[in-house]
PDB file of C-alpha atoms in Angstrom:
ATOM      1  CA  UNK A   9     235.656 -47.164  32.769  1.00 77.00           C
ATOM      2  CA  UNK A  10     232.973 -46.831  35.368  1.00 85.00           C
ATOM      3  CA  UNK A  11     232.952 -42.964  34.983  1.00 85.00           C
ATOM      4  CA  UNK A  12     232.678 -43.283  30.938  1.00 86.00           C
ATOM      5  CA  UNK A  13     229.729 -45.753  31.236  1.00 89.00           C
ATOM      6  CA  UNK A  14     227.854 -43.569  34.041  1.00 89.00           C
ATOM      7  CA  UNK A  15     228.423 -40.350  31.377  1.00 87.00           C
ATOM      8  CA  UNK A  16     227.215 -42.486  28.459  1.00 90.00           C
ATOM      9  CA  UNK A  17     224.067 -43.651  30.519  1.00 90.00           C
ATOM     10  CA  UNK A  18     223.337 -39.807  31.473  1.00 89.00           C
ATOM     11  CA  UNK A  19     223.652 -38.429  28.050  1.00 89.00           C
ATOM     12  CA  UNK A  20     221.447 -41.046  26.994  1.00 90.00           C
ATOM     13  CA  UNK A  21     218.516 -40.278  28.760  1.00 92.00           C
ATOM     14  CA  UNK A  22     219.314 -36.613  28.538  1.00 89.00           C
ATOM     15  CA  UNK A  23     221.295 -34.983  31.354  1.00 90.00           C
ATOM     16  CA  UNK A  24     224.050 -33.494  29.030  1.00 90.00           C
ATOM     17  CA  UNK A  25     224.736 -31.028  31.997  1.00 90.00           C
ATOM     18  CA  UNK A  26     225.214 -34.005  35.120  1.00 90.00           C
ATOM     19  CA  UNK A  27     227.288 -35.725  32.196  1.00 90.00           C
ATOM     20  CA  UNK A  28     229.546 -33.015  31.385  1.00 91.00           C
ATOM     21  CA  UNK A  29     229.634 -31.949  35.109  1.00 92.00           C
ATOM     22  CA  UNK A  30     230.351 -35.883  35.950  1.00 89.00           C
ATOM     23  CA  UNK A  31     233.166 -36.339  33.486  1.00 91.00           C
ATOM     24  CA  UNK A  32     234.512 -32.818  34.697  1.00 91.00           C
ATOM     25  CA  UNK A  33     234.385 -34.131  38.566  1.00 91.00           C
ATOM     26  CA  UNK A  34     236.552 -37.098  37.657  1.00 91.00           C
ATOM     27  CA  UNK A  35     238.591 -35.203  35.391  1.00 91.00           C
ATOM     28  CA  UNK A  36     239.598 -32.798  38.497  1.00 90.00           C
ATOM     29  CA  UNK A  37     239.909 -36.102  40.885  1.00 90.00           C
ATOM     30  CA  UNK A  38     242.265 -37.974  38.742  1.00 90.00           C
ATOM     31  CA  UNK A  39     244.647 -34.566  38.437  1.00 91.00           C
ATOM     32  CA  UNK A  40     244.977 -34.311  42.230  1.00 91.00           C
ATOM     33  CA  UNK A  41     245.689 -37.951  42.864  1.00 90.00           C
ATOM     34  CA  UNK A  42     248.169 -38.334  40.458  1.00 89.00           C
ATOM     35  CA  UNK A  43     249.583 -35.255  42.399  1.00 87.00           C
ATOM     36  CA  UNK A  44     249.361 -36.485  45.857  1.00 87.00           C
ATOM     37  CA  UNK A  45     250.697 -40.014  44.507  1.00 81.00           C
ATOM     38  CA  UNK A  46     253.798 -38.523  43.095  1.00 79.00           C
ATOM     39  CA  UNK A  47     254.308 -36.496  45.978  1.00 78.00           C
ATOM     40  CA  UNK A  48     254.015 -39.493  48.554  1.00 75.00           C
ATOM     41  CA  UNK A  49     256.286 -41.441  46.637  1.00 71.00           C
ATOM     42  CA  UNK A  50     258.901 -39.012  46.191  1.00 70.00           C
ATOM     43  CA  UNK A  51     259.563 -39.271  49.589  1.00 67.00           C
ATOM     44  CA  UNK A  52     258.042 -42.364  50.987  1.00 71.00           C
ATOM     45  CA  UNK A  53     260.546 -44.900  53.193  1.00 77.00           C
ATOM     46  CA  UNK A  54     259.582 -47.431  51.699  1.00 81.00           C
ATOM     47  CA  UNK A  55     260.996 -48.078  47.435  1.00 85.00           C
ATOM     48  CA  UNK A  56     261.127 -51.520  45.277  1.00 88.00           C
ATOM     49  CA  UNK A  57     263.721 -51.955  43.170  1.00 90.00           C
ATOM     50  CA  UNK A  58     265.078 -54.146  40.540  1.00 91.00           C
ATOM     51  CA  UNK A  59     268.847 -54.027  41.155  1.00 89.00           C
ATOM     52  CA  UNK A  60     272.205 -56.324  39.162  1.00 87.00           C
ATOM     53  CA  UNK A  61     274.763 -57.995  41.079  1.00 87.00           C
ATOM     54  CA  UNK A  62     278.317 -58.173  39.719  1.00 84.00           C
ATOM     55  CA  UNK A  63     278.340 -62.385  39.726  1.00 78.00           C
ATOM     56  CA  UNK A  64     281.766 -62.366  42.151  1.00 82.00           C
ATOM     57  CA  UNK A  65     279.357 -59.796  44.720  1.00 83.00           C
ATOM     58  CA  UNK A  66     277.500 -62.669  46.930  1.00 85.00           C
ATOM     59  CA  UNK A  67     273.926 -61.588  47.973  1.00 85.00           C
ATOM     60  CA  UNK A  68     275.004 -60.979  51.766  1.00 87.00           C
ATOM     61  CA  UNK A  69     277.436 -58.708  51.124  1.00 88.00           C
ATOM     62  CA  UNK A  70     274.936 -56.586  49.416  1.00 87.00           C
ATOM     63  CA  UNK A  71     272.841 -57.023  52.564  1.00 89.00           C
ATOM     64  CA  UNK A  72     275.148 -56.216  55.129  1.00 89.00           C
ATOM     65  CA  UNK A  73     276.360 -53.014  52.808  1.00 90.00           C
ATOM     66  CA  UNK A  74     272.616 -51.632  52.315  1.00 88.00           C
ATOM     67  CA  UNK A  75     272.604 -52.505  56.639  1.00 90.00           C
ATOM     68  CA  UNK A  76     275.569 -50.334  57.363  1.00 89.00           C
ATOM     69  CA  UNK A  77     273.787 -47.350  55.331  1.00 86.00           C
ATOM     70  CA  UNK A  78     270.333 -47.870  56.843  1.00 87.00           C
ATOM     71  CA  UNK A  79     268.326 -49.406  54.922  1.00 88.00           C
ATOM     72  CA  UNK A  80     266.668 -52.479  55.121  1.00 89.00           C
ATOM     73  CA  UNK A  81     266.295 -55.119  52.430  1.00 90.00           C
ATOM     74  CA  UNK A  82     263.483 -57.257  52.258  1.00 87.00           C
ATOM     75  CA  UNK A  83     261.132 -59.386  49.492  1.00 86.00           C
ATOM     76  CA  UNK A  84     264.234 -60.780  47.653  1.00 88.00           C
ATOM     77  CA  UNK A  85     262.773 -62.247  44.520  1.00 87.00           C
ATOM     78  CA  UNK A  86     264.907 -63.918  42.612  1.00 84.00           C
ATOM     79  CA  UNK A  87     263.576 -65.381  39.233  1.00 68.00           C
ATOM     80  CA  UNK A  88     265.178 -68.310  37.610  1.00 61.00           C
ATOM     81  CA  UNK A  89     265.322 -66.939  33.974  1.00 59.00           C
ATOM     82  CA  UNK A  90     267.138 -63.022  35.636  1.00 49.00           C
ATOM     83  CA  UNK A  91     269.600 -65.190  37.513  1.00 52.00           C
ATOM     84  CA  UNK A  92     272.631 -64.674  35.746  1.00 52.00           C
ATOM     85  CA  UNK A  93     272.203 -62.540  32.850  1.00 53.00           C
ATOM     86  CA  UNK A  94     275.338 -60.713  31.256  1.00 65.00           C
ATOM     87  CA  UNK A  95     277.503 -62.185  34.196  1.00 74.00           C
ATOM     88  CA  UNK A  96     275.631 -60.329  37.071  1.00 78.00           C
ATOM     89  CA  UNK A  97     272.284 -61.442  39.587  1.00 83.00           C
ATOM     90  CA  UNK A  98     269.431 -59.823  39.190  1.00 86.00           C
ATOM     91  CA  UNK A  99     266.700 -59.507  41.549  1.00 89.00           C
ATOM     92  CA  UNK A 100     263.899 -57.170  43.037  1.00 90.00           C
ATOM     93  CA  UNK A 101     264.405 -55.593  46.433  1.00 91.00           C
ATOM     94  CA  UNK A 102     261.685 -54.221  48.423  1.00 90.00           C
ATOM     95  CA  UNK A 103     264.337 -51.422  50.475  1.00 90.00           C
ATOM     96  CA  UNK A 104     262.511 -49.564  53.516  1.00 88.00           C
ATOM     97  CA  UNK A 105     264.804 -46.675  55.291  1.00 85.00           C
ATOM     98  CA  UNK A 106     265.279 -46.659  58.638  1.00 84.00           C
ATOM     99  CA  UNK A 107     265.068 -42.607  58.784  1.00 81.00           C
ATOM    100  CA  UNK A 108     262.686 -40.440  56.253  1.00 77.00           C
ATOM    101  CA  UNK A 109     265.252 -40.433  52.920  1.00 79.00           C
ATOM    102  CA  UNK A 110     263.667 -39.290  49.254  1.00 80.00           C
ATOM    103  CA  UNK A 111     263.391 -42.150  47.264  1.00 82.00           C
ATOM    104  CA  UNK A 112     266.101 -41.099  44.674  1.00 83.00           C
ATOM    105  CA  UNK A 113     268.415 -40.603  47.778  1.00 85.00           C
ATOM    106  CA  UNK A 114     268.514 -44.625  48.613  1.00 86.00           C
ATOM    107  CA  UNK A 115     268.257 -45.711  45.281  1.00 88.00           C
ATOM    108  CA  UNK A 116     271.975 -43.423  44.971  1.00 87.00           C
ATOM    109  CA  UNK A 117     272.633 -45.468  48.510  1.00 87.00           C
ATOM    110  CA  UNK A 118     272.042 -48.517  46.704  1.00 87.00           C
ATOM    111  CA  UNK A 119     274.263 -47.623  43.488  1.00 88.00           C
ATOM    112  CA  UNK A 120     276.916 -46.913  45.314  1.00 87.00           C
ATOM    113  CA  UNK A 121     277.311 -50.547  46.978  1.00 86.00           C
ATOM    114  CA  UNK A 122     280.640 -52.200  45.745  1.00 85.00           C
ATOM    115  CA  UNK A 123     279.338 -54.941  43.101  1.00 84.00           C
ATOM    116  CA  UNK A 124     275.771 -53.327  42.367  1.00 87.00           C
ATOM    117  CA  UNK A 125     276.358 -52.612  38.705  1.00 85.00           C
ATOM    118  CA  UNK A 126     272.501 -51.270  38.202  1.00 88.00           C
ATOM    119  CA  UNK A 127     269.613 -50.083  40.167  1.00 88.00           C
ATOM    120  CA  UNK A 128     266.153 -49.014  38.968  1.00 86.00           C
ATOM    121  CA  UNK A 129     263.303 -48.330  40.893  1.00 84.00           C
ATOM    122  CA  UNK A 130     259.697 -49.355  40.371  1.00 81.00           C
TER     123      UNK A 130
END
């Protein structure tokens, strides 16, 4: 927004080139943080996601299970209206690997708990 307004402002008092050159600039910028963001995230330790509970799978079991594979729950958030929709619990998980995993490998971790019946990550 700031960028459009500071391009707007230069063509208007006549610097079509710093405009064009300005919009360009932020045009490259955007392109190779979107990059580097994907990249970071792809394999960062650290992944939030929203995951279902089979209703007969308590909470600690899921726990203990994502424990025993290395990973580390934590930021349950548990809303009233997600609590049991379609006869499961759903909740977001903030999950942080003990060791450097890709983020698609513990959200396959997560999957394959016994009683996690869907896992998406944010």
């Amino acid at each position: 927004l700031w960028a459009a307004a500071c391009a707007g402002l230069a063509i208007g008092i006549g610097l079509y080139e710093v405009a064009v050159l300005g919009e360009i600039m932020v045009f490259i910028i955007l392109n190779v943080l979107h990059r580097l963001d994907f990249r970071m995230r792809k394999s960062a330790r650290v992944v939030e996601a929203y995951v279902e509970l089979n209703r007969k799978t308590p909470l600690g079991d899921f726990i203990r299970h994502a424990r025993r594979n290395g990973i580390e729950p934590r930021d349950i958030q548990i809303e009233n209206e997600n609590v049991m929709t379609n006869n499961s619990v759903a909740f977001i998980v903030t999950l942080r690997a003990k060791d450097k995993r890709k983020r698609n490998e513990i959200l396959e971790l997560i999957q394959q708990i016994e009683g996690v019946s869907f896992v998406e990550g944010l």
